[in-house]
Structure formats: structure tokens, C-alpha cells
C-alpha positions as semicolon CSV with decimal commas, in nm:
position;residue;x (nm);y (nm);z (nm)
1;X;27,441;2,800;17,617
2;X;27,580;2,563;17,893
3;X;27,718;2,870;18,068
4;X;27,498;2,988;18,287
5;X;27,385;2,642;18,400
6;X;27,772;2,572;18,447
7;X;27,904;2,916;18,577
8;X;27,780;2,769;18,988
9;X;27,945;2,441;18,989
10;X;28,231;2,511;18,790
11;X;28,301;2,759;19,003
12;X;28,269;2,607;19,325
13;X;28,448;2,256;19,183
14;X;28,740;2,469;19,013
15;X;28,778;2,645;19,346
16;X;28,841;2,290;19,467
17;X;29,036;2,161;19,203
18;X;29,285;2,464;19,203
19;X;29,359;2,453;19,590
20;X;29,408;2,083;19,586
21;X;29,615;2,048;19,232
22;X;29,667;2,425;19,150
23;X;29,481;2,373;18,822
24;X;29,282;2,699;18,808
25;X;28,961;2,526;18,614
26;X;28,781;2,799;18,782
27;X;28,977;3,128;18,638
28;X;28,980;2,938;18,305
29;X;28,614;2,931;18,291
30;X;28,629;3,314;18,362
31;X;28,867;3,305;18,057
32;X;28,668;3,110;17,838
33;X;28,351;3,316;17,904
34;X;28,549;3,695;17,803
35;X;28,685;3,502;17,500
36;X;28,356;3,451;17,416
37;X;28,215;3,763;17,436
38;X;28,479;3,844;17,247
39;X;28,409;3,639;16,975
40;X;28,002;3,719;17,014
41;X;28,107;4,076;16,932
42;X;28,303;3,981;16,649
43;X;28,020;3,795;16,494
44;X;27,801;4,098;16,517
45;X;28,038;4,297;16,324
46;X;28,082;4,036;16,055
47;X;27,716;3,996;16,041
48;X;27,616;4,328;15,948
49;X;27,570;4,406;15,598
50;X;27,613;4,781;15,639
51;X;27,958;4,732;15,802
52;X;28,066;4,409;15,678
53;X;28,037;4,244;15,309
54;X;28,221;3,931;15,146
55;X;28,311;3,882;14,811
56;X;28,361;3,559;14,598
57;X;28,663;3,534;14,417
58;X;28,679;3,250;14,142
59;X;28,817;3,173;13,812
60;X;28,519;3,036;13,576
61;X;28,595;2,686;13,605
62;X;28,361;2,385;13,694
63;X;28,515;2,322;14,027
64;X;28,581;2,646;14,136
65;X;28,239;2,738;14,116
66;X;28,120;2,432;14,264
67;X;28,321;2,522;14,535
68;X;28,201;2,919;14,561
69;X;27,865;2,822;14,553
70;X;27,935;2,569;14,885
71;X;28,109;2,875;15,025
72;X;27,808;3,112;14,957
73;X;27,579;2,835;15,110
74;X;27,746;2,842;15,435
75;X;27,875;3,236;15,443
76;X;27,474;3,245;15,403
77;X;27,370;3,016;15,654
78;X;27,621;3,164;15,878
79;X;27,468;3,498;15,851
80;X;27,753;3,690;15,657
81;X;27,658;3,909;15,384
82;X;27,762;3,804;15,025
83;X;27,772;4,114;14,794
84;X;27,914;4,035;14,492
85;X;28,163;3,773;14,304
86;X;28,482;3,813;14,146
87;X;28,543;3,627;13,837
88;X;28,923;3,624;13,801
89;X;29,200;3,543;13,525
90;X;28,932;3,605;13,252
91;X;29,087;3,576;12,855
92;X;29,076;3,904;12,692
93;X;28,875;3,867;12,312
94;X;29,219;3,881;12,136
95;X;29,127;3,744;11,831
96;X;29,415;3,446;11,859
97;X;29,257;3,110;11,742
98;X;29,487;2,886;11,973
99;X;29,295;3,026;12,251
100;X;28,937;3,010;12,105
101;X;28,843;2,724;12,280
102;X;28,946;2,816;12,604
103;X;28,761;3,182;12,596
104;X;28,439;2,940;12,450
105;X;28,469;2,750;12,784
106;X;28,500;3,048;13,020
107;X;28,198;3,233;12,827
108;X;27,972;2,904;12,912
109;X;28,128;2,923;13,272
110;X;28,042;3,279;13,287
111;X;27,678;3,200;13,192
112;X;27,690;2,957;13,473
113;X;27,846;3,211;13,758
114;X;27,573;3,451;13,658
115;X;27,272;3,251;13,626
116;X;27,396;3,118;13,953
117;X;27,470;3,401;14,173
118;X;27,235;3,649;14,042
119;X;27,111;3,892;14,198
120;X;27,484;3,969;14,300
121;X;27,665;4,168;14,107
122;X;27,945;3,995;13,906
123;X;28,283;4,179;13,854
124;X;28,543;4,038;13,621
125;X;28,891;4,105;13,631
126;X;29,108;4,092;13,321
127;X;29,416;3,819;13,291
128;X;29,683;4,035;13,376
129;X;29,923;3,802;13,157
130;X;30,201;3,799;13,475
131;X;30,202;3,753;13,852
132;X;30,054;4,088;14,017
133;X;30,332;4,216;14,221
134;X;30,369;4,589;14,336
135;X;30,146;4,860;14,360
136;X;30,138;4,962;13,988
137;X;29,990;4,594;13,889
138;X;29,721;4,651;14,161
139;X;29,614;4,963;14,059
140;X;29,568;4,848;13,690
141;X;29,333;4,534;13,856
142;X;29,179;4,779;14,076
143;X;29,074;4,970;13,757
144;X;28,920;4,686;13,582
145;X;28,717;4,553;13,859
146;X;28,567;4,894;14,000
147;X;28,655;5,130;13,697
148;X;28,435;5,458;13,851
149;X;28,281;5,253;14,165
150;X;28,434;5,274;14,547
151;X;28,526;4,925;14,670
152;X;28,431;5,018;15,025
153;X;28,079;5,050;14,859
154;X;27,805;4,759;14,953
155;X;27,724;4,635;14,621
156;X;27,454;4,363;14,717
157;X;27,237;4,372;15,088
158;X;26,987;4,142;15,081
159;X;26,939;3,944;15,423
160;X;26,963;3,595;15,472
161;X;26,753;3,554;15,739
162;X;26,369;3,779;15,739
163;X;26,094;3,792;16,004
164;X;25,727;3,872;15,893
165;X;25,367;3,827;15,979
166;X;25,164;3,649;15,743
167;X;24,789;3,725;15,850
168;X;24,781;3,503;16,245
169;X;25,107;3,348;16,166
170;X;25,462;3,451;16,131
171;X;25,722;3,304;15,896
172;X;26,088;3,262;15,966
173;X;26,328;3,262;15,642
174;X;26,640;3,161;15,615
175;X;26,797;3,165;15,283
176;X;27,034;2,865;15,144
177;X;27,127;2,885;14,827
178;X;27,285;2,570;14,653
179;X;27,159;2,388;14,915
180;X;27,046;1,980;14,819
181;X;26,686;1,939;15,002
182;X;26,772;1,592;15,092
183;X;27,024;1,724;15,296
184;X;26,850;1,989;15,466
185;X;26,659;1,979;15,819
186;X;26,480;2,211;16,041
187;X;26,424;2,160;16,457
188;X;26,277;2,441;16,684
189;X;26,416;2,388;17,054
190;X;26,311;2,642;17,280
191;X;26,418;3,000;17,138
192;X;26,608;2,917;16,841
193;X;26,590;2,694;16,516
194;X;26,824;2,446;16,441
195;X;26,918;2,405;16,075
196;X;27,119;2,153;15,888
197;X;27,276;2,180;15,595
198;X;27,489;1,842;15,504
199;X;27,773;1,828;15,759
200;X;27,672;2,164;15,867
201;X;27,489;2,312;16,176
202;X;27,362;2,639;16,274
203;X;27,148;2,753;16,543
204;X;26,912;3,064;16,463
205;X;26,806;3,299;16,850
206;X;26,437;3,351;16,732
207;X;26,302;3,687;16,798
208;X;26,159;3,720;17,190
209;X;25,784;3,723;17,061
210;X;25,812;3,414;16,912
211;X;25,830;3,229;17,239
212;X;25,439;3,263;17,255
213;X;25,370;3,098;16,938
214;X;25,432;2,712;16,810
215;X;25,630;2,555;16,578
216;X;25,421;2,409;16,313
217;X;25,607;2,328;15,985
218;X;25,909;2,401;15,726
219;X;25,972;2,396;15,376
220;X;26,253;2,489;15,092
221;X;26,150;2,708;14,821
222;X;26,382;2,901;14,594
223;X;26,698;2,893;14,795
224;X;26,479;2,995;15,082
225;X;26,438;2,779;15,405
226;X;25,991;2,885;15,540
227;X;25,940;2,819;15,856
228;X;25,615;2,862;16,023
229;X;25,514;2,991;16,388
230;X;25,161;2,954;16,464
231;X;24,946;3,089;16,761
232;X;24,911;2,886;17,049
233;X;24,559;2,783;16,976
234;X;24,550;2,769;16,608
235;X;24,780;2,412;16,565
236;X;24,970;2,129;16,732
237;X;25,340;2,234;16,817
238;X;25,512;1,979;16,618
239;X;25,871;2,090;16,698
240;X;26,074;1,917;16,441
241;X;25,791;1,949;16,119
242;X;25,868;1,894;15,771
243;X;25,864;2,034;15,419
């Protein structure tokens, strides 16, 4: 953002600096403006669910999960497509009573992955009973997890982040799943939204169009972040508003 405010002086001061100390402040700017571009085009590859897709992999135990879900919350917020989770190591249903209460844990787990990540689709992959080494052991976990479906296949494409028109208004949502709403906050500045989440920062370029209307309020409902635009004349622009 500070680049095209910079790109003058920086370019008339590095000029300076690098004929007086031969520190070439001005090519490095050059530098650091390709890189990213670079990086900008990355982020639109990663960020498109018909090209790009990340999946979850976690063994069904209480911290893991804990942790998956903080990673879905910020692959999410992010803008990285989430389209299914691996549940990995899982007991087969051999019978053997010395494992009973470890396949009764990871069955309540289970219930706790799925009634947390649904809609996505959940894959499980057996316990292989050794370290998977070599292409033989792949292809036997390969076959478990997608039996008859292609894993270059996008399994799960909802967006995190929607545009519509709701009668004179239009809403902006961004969805946050996990996400505490004490630790959540919303800020329109110019063109784009600022959201928080915890330690967590992520700034959202709002559609063109939107520039014409005002920022009137936010609010978390069911993993989704609702922010409001209204037209000019229709409510005060309260920039940072509230749920």
C-alpha cells in the first residue's frame, strides 16, 4: 500500500544514498516491488478454489483438532480453500479388548472432527501398523483414503468470502469458523475491511462499487463475519461499527 506514495522519494533519496555510500536503496526498492508482484500472483493461485485446495491432516486427538480447527480459521480468513480433512492413524475394529478403550476415544474424537468440520468431507486413513516408506505403502494409503475418487478432484468449494445485495444494501461475508467473538473485530478504511481474529490480521480489497456506499455495521453469525454497506443517504458511516 505504501508503494506508490513511496516509489517518488525513495527513488530520488536512494539515488542519493547510492552515489554518496553506494548503497543502492533505490534498485532495492525496484527489487522489493517485482518480489511482490511475485508473491501477489502467488496468492491468486493459492486463492482459487478451482486450482488450488488444502486439506487437514490430523489424528483424532483433543489437541490436534484444537489445533486444525485454528489452522482452518486462518487458511479461511486468509482466503485459501479448505476442502476436506484427513483423519489419520485411525484403529482398525479388530476385535482386541486391550485396545477397546483407545478405538472408544477416537470414535468420540471422530464425532467431534465431523460435527466440527462439516460440510467438508472427512477421509480417514487406516493405521498402517509401520512407518510408510516406499511406493507400495503409499499406494495401499492412497487406496484407503480415495478408494474410486481422483485426489486432484475438489472435494469441498464453498467461498469464504461472498458479495450480495440485500434489497438497498449490500452485505460483505467473511467466514471464520472457530473463531471466539470476543476476539474478533471489524474496521472499514477506505477500500478494504480490516478484520481481526486474536493475534491475527487481514485486510479484505472491497469490490470497486462499494466505494459509493457507507460502512454501517458488523456482526458474527454461524462462523460467518456480516458486514453491512449502506447507501450514502440511507445511514451514518460509522467506519469501525459493531456486532
Amino acid at each position: 500500500r505504501a508503494f506508490p506514495f513511496q516509489k517518488a522519494a525513495m527513488h530520488a533519496v536512494g539515488l542519493a544514498v547510492r552515489k554518496t555510500t553506494g548503497i543502492p536503496l533505490d534498485r532495492g526498492y525496484d527489487e522489493l516491488r517485482h518480489l511482490f508482484g511475485r508473491l501477489r500472483v502467488i496468492h491468486e493461485v493459492l486463492a482459487d478454489p478451482k486450482v488450488t485446495s488444502v486439506r487437514l491432516v490430523l489424528n483424532p486427538e483433543r489437541m490436534v483438532i484444537r489445533e486444525a480447527r485454528r489452522a482452518y480459521t486462518y487458511l479461511q480468513l486468509y482466503g485459501y480453500g479448505v476442502d476436506a480433512v484427513i483423519a489419520n492413524r485411525m484403529l482398525p475394529d479388530s476385535g482386541d479388548p486391550d485396545w477397546a478403550a483407545y478405538r472408544s476415544a477416537q470414535a468420540s474424537y471422530m464425532e467431534e472432527i465431523e460435527g466440527s468440520f462439516a460440510p467438508l468431507p472427512i477421509l480417514r486413513v487406516p493405521h498402517q501398523r509401520q512407518e510408510v516408506f516406499g511406493i507400495p505403502a503409499l499406494r495401499e494409503v492412497a487406496s484407503a483414503l480415495y478408494a474410486d475418487r481422483s485426489p486432484e478432484a475438489v472435494f469441498h468449494d464453498e467461498p469464504a468470502f461472498r458479495v450480495h445485495r440485500d434489497g438497498d444494501r449490500f452485505v460483505v461475508s467473511i467466514r471464520v469458523p472457530f473463531a471466539d467473538p470476543s476476539q474478533v473485530s471489524v474496521t472499514c478504511r477506505s477500500d478494504r475491511l480490516v478484520v481481526q481474529v486474536a493475534g491475527q490480521r487481514r485486510n479484505f480489497l472491497l469490490p470497486r462499487f462499494l466505494g459509493y456506499y457507507r460502512f454501517s455495521d458488523w456482526s458474527l453469525e454461524d462462523e460467518w463475519i456480516r458486514t453491512t454497506f449502506m447507501a450514502p443517504d440511507t445511514g451514518a458511516d460509522t467506519r469501525t461499527g459493531g456486532p
